[in-house]
Short mmCIF file of C-alpha atoms in Angstrom, two decimals:
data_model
loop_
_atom_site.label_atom_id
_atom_site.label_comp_id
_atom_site.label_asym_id
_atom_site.label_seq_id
_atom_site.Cartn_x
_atom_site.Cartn_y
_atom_site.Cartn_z
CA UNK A 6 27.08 0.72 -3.14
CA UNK A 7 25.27 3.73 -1.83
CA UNK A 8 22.31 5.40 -3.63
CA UNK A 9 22.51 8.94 -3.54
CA UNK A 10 20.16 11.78 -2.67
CA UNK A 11 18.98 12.88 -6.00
CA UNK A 12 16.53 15.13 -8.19
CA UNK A 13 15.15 16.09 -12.04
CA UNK A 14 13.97 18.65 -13.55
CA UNK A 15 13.43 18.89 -17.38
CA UNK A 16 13.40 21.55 -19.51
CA UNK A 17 11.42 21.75 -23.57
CA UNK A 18 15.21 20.55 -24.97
CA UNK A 19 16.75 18.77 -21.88
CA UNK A 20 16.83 17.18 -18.31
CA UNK A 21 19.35 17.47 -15.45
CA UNK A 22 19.69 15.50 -12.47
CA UNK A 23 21.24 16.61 -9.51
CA UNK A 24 23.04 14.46 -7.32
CA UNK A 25 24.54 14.76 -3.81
CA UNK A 26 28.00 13.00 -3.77
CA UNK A 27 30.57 14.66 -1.74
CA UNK A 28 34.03 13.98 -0.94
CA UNK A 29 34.56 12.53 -3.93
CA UNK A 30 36.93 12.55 -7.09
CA UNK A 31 35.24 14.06 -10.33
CA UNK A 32 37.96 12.13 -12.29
CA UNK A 33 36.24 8.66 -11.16
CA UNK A 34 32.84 9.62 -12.38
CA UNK A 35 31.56 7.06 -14.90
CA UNK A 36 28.03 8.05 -16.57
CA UNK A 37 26.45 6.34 -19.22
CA UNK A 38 23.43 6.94 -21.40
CA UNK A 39 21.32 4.04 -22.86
CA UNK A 40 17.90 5.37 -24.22
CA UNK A 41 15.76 5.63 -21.49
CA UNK A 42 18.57 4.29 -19.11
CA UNK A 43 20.98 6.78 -17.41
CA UNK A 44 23.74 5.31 -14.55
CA UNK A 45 26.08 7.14 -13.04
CA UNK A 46 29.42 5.43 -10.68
CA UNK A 47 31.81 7.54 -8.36
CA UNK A 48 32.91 5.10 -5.63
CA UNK A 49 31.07 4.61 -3.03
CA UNK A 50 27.78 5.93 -4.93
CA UNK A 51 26.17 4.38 -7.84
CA UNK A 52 22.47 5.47 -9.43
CA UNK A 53 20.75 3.86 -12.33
CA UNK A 54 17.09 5.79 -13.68
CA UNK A 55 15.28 4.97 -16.39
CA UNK A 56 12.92 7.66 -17.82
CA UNK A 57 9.58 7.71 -20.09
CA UNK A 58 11.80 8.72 -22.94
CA UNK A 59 15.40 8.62 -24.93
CA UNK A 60 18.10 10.73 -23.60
CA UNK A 61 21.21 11.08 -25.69
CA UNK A 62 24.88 12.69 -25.03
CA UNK A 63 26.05 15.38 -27.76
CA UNK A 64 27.50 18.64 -27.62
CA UNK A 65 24.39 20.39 -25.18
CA UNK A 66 24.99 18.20 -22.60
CA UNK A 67 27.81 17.97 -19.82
CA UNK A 68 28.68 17.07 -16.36
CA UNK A 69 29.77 19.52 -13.30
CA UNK A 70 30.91 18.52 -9.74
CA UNK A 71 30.99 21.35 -7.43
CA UNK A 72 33.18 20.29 -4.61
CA UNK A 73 32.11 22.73 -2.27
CA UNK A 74 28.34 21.70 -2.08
CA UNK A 75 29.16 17.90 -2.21
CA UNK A 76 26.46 18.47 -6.24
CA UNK A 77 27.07 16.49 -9.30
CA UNK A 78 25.10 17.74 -11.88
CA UNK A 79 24.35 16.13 -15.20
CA UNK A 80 22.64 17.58 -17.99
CA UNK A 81 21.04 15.57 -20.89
CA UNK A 82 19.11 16.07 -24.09
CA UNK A 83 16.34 14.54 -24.63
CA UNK A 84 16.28 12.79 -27.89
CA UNK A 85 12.96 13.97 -29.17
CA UNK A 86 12.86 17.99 -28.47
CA UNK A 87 9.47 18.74 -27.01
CA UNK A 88 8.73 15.65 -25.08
CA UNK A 89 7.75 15.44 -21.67
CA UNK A 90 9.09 13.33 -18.70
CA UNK A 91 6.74 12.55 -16.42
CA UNK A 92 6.49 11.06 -13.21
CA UNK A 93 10.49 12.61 -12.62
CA UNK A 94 9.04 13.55 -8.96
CA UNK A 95 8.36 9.72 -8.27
CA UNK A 96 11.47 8.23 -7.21
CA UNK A 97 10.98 4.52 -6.53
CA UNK A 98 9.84 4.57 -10.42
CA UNK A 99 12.81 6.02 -11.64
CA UNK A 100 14.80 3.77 -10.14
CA UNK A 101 13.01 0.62 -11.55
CA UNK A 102 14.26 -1.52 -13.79
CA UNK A 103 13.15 -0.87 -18.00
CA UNK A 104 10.96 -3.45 -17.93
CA UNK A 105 8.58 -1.97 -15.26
CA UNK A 106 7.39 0.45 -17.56
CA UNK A 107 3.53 1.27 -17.57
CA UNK A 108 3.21 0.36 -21.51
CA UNK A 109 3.44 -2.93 -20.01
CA UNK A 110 0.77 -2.78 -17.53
CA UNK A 111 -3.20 -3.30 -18.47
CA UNK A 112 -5.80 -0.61 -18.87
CA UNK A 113 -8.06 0.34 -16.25
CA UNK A 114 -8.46 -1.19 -12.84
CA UNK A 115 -5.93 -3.37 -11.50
CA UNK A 116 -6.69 -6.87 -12.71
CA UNK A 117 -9.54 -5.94 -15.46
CA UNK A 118 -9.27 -4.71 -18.44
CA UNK A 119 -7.83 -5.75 -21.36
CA UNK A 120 -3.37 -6.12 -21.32
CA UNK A 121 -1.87 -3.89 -24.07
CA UNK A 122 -0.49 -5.50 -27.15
CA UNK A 123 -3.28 -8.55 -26.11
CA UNK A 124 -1.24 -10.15 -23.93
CA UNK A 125 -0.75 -9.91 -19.91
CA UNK A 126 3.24 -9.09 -19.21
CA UNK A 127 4.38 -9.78 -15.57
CA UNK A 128 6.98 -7.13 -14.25
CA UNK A 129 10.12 -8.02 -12.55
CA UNK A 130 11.26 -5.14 -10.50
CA UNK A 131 14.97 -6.36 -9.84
CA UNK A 132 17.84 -3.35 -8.09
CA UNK A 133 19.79 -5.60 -6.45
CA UNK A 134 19.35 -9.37 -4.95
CA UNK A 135 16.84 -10.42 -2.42
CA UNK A 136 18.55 -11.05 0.72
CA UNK A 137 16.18 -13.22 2.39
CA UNK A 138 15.84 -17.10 1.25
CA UNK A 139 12.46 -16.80 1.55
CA UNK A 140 11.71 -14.49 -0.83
CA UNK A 141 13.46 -16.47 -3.20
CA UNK A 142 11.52 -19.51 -2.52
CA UNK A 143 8.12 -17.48 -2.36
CA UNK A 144 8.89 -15.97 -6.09
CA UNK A 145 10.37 -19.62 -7.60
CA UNK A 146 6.79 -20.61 -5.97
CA UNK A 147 5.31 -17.57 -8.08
CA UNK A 148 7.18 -18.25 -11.41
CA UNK A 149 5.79 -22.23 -11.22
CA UNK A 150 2.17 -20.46 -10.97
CA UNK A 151 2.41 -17.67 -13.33
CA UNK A 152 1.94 -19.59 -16.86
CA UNK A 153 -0.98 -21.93 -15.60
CA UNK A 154 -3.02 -18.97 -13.82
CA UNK A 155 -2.35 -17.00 -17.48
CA UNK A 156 -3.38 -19.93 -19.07
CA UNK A 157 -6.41 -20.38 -17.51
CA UNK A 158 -7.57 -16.89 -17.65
CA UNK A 159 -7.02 -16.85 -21.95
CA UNK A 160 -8.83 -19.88 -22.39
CA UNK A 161 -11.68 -18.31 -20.00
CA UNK A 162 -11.88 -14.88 -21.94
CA UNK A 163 -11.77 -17.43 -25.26
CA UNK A 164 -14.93 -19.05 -23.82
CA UNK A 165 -17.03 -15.83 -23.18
CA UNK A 166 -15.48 -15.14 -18.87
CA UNK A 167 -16.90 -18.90 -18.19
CA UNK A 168 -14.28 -19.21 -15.94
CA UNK A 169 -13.97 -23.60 -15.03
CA UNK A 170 -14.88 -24.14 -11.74
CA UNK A 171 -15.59 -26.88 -9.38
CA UNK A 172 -16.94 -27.98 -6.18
CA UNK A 173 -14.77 -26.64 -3.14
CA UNK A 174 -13.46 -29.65 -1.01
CA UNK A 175 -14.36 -29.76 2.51
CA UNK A 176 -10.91 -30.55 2.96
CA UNK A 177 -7.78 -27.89 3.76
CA UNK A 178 -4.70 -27.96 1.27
CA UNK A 179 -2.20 -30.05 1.72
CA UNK A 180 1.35 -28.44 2.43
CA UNK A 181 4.26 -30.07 3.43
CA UNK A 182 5.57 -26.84 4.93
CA UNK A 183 4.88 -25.65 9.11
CA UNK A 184 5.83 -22.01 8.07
CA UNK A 185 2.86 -19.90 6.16
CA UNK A 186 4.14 -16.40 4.50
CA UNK A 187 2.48 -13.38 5.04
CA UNK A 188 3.06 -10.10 3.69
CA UNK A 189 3.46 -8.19 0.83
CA UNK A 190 3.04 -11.03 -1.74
CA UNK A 191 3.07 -13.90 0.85
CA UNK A 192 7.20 -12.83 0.86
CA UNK A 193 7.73 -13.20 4.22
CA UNK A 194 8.42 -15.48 7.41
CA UNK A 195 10.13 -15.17 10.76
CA UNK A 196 9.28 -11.94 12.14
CA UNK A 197 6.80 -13.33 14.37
CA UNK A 198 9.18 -16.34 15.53
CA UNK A 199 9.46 -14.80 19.03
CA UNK A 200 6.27 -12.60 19.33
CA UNK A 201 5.78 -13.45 22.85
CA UNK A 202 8.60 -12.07 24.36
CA UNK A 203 7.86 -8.45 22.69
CA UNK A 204 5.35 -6.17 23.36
CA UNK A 205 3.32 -6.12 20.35
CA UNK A 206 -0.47 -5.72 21.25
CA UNK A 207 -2.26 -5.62 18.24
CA UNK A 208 -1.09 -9.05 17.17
CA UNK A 209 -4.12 -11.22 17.07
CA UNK A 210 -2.75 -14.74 16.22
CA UNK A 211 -0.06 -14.85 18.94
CA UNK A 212 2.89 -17.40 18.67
CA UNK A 213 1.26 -18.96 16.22
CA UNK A 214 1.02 -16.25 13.84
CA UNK A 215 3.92 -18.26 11.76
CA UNK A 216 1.71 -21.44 11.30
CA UNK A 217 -1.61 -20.61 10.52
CA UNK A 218 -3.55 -20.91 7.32
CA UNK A 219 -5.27 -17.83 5.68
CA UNK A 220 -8.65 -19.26 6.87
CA UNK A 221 -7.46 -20.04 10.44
CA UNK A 222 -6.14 -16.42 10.59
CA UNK A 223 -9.28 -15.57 9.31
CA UNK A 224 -11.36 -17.52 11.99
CA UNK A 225 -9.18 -15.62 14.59
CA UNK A 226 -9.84 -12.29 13.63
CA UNK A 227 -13.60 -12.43 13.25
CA UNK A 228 -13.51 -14.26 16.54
CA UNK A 229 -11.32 -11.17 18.17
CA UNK A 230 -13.38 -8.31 16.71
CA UNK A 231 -16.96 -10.12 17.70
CA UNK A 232 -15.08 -10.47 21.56
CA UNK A 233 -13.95 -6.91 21.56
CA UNK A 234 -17.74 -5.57 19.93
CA UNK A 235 -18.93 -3.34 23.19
CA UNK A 236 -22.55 -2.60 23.10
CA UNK A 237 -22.33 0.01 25.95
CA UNK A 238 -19.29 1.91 24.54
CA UNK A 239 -20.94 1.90 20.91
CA UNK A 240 -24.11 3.54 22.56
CA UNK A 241 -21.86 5.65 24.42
CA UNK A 242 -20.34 7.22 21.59
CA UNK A 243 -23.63 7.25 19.70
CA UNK A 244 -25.21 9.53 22.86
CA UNK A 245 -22.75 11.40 23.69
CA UNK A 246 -21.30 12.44 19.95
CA UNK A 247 -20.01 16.44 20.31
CA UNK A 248 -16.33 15.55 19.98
CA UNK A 249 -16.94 12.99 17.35
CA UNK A 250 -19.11 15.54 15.50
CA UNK A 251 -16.21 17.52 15.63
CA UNK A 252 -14.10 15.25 14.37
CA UNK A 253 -16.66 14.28 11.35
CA UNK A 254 -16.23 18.32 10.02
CA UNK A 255 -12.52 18.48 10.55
CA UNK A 256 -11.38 19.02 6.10
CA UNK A 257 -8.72 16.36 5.65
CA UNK A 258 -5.58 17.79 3.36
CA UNK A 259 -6.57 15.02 1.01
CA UNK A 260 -9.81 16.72 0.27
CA UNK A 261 -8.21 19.80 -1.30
CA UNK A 262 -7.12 18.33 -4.38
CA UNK A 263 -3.79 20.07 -4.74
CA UNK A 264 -0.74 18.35 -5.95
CA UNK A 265 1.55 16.74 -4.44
CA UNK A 266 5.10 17.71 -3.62
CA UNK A 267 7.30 15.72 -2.19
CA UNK A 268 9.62 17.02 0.66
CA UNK A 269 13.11 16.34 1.17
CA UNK A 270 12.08 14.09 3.72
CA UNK A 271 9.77 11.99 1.78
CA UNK A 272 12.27 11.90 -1.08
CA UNK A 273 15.41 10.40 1.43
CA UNK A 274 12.88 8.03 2.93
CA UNK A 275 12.00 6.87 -0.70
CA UNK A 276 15.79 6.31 -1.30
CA UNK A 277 16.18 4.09 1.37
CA UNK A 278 13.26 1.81 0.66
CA UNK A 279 14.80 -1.76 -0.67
CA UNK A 280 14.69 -2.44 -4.21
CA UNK A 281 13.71 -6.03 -4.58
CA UNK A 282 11.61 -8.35 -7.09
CA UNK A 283 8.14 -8.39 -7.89
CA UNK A 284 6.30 -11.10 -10.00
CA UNK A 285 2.68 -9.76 -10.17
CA UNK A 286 -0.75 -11.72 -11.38
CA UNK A 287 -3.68 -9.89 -12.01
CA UNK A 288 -5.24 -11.62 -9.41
CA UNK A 289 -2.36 -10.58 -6.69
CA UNK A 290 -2.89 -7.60 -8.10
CA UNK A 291 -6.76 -7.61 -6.99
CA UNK A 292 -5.82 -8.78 -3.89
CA UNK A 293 -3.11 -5.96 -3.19
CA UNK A 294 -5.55 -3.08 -3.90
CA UNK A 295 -8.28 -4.25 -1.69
CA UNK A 296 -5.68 -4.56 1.00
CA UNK A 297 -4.33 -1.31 0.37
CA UNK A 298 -7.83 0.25 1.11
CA UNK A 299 -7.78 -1.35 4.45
CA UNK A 300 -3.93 0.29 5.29
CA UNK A 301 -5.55 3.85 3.90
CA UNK A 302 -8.65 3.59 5.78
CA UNK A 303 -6.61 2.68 9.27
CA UNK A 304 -4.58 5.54 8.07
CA UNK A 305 -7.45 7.86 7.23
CA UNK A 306 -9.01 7.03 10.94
CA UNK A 307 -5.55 7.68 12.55
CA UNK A 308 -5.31 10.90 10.08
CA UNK A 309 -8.91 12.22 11.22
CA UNK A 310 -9.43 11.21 14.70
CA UNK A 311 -5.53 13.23 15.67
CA UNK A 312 -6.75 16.27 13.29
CA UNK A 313 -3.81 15.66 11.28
CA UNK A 314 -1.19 15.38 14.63
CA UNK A 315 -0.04 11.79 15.15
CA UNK A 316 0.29 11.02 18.86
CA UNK A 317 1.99 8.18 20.42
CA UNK A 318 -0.99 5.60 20.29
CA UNK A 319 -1.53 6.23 16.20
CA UNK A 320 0.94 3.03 15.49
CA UNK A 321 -1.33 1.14 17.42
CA UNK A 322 -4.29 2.90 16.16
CA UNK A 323 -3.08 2.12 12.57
CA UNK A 324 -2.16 -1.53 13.20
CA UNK A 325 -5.23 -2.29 15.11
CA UNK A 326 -7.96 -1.16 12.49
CA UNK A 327 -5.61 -3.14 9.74
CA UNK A 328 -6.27 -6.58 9.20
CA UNK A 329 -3.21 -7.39 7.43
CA UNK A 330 -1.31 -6.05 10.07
CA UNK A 331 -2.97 -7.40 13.00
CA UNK A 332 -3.85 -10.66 11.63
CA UNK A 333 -1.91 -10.89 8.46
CA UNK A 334 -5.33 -11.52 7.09
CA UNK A 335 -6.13 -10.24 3.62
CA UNK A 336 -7.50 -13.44 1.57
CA UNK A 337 -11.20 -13.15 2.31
CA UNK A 338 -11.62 -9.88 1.01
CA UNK A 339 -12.89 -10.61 -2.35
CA UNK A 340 -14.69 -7.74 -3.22
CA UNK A 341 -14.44 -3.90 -2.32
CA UNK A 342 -17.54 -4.29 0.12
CA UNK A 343 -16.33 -6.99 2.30
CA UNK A 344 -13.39 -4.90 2.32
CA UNK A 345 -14.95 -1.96 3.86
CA UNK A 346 -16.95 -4.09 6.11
CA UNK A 347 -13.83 -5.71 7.89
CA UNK A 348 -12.72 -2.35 8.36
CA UNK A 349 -15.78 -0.88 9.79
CA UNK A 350 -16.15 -3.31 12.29
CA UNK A 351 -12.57 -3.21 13.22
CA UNK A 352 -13.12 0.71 13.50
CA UNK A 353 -16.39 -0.26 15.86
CA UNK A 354 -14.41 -2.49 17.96
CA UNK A 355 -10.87 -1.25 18.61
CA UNK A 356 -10.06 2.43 18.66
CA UNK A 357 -11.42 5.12 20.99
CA UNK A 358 -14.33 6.70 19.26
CA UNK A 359 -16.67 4.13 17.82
CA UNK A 360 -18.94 5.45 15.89
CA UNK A 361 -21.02 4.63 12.51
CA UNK A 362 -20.71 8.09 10.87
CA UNK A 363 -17.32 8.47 11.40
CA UNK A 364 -17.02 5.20 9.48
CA UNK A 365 -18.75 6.80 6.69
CA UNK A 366 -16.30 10.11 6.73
CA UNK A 367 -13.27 7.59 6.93
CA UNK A 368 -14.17 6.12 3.55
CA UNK A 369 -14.98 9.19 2.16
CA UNK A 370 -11.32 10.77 3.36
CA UNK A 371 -10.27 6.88 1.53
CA UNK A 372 -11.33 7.86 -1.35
CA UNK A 373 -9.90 11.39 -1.22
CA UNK A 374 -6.48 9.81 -1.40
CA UNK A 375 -6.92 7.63 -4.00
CA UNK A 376 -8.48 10.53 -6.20
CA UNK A 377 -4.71 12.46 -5.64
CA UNK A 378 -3.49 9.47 -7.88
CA UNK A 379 -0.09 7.45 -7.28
CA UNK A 380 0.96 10.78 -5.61
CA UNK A 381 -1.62 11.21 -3.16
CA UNK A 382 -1.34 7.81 -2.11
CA UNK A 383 2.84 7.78 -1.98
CA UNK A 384 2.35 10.63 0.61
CA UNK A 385 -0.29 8.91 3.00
CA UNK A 386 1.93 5.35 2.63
CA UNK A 387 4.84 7.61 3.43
CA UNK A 388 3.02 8.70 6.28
CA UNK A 389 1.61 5.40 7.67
CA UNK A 390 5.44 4.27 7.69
CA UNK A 391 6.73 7.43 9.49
CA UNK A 392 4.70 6.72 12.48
CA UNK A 393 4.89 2.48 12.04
CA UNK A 394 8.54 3.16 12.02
CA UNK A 395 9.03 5.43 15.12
CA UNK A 396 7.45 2.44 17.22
CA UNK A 397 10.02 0.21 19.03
CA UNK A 398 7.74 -3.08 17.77
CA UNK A 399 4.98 -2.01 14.88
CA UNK A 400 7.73 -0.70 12.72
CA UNK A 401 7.41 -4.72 11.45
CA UNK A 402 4.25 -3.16 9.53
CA UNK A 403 6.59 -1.74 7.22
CA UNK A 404 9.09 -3.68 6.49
CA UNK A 405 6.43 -6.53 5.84
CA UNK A 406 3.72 -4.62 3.95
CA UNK A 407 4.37 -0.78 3.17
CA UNK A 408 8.10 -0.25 1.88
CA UNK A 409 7.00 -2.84 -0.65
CA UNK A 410 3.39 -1.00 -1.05
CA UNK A 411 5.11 2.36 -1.79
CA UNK A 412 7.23 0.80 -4.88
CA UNK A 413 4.58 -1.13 -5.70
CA UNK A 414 1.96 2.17 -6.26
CA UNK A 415 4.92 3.81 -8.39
CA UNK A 416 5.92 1.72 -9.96
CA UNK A 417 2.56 -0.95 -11.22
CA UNK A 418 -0.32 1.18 -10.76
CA UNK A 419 -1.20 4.46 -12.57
CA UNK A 420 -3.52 7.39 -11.21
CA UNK A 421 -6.32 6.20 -13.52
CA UNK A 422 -6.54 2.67 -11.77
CA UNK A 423 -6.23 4.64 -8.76
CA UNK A 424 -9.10 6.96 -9.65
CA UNK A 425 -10.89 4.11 -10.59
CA UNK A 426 -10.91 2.45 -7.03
CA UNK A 427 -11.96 5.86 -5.96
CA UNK A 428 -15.10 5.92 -8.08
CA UNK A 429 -15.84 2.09 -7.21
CA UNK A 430 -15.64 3.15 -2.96
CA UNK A 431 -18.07 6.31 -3.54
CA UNK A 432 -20.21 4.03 -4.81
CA UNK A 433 -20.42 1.40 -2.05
CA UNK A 434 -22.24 2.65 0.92
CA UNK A 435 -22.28 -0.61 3.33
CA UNK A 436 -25.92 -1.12 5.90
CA UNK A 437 -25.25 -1.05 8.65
CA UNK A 438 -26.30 -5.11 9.15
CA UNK A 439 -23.57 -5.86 7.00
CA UNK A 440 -20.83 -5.79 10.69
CA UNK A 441 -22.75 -8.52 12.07
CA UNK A 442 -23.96 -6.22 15.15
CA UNK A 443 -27.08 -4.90 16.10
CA UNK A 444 -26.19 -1.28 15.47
CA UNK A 445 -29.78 -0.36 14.31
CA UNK A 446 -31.72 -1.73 17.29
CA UNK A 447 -29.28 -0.22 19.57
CA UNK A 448 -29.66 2.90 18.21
CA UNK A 449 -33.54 2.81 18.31
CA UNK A 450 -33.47 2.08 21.92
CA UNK A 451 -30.86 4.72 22.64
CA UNK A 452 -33.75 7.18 21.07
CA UNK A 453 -36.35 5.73 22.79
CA UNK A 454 -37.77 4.00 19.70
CA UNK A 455 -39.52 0.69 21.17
CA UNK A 456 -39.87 -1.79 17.70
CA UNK A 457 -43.37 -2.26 17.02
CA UNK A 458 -45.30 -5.28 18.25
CA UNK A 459 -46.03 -6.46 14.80
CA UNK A 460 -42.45 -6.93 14.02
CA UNK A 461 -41.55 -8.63 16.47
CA UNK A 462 -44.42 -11.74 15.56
#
């Protein structure tokens, strides 16, 4: 079945949605009204939305195909006069399933906070079956883990956040599998079968990038960014800094504030992201945050250094400066500074202007985004897989991290959490020891500034 192009708009008494179906017979429409839930079937096309509130069928409301446009337009009334809709401009939420409403998400940041009603509810996000065996097998893994790790957390709240712990063995974990997932949600495996034979350059963990553990992928990307630190080109950029200056004033369109609305292309690409399943923790849920400030910062770099015109090296701009792209690597990131680090030195290492200050300005434009809420940071995902997509090889990026990162913002996260994340990067300024790299003393000697003999004994 086909999903159609589509739109809402609401009205004090009612809501209509538009949708584009031509060629078709208005006698075979079939619409039905369920609460929140609205479907609509006219072969081939077939749309189910579920809304913040009850819409019912009664003498306002009707149905109207215009043949000549190819528009089928439905108008309902809302059950309780008055009543707002929101979100009707986000369509990856409408199109989720009832029970990935936000009444059943927690309050405040992803993964704190306490769960509504007292208790934590996992989301399923389900529009159709998952195609791929190993996304079956990675949420069966998922559902076996779900009741222990809630478990675990109650009894730890229970016992004042004393959360049991015990000495880490020296040892790696035993798995009986050669394959290791990677991905949105550890979902995937087998897009990197054949790496050699394609041109992708940013991959850091070569052929073996469908074997290795989180730590060994780990090990290799620390290893690659310390092998391509540069001294001389750092020093270089530090020196000679007039274009990079330039680049620090450039006003990102994130700054402004404005809202957000969607074009038509944004909306169509939207439609044809995959619906699939999602079974989140609120420690995935941790996880997928922090690594969604390393895809916005690679963005924001890509964003700032073009002055808002993508050229043909901002994939690999983009999938450089990401570590989950480059080395599917997101595990050791266990708090927002680490985070920011990785990406700094990636940013110092990588890309053609290396330079602290711009780091700075990158996770200020960072936080910009997340302050436009689940709408600002749609648009700069959208973005990110515009130019991932028009690459012959990185478009992989998206189909293994952002499609599912742009239903996963609509639909699990709210733009308080979002806000939230904002407030937590302003507040994290990382020194510049914390790379690894003797930034400071290279800078002193670029100005001439000798370290004094007492320091040195």
């Amino acid at each position: 079945m086909i999903t159609p192009k589509f739109s809402c708009t609401q009205n004090e008494s009612s809501i209509t949605i538009s949708l584009y179906v031509p060629s078709v017979r208005a006698s075979e429409v079939e619409i039905d009204v369920d609460g929140t839930q609205f479907s609509v079937h006219i072969n081939p096309y077939f749309l189910r939305l579920n809304f913040s509130g009850n819409v019912v069928e009664d003498d306002d409301s009707h149905a109207r195909y215009d043949p000549s446009t190819g528009y089928l337009t439905v108008k309902l009334s809302k059950e309780t006069r008055g009543e707002d809709f929101g979100d009707l401009d986000l369509l990856a939420k409408l199109l989720a399933p009832r029970s990935s409403s936000v009444a059943e998400q927690t309050d405040g940041p992803l993964g704190e906070g306490e769960p509504k009603g007292g208790v934590y509810h996992p989301t399923i996000e389900v529009i159709g079956g998952s195609e791929d065996p190993a996304d079956e097998l990675a949420t069966a893994a998922e559902n076996m883990t779900l009741d222990e790790e809630r478990r675990v957390l109650l009894e730890a709240e229970q016992a004042g956040w004393h959360y049991p712990q015990s000495v880490p063995s020296d040892q790696p974990e035993l798995s009986t599998s050669l394959n290791k997932p990677y991905g949105f949600l550890d979902a995937y495996s087998g897009y990197f079968k054949h790496v050699g034979h394609t041109s992708n350059e940013v991959n850091e963990l070569g052929e073996d990038a469908e074997r290795l553990t989180m730590a060994e992928r780990k090990k290799r990307r620390e290893a690659h960014e310390n092998q391509k630190w540069d001294e001389e080109y750092y020093l270089a950029d530090f020196v000679n800094d007039e274009e990079i200056q330039e680049i620090i004033r450039w006003e990102s369109p994130y700054a402004s504030g404005t809202g957000v609305d969607f074009t038509e292309e944004e909306n169509a690409a939207m439609l044809r992201l995959p619906r699939k399943e999602y079974l989140v923790s609120p420690t995935q849920s941790r996880t997928l945050e922090l690594t969604l400030i390393g895809v916005l910062f690679a963005f924001a770099y890509d964003l700032r250094t073009t002055l808002g015109d993508p050229t043909t090296e901002s994939a690999w701009t983009i999938a450089s400066l990401c570590p989950a792209f480059s080395a599917l690597n997101v595990s050791p990131f266990s708090d927002m500074r680490s985070t920011l680090v990785t990406s700094y030195r990636r940013a110092l290492a990588f890309p053609l202007y290396r330079n602290w200050k711009l780091c700075e300005r990158c996770r200020e434009d960072v936080g910009d985004i997340l302050k436009g809420g689940v709408r600002g940071v749609t648009r700069a995902l959208l973005q990110t897989k515009k130019i991932l997509d028009r690459h012959e090889t990185y478009y992989v990026y998206s189909k293994i991290w952002v499609n599912d990162f742009i239903a996963w913002v609509q639909s699990r996260t709210s733009d308080d959490r979002l806000g939230n994340l904002s407030t937590e990067i302003a507040n994290i300024t990382p020194p510049k020891t914390s790379v690894g790299w003797a930034l400071e003393e290279l800078e002193d000697a670029a100005q001439g500034l000798e370290p004094d003999s007492d320091d040195e004994d």
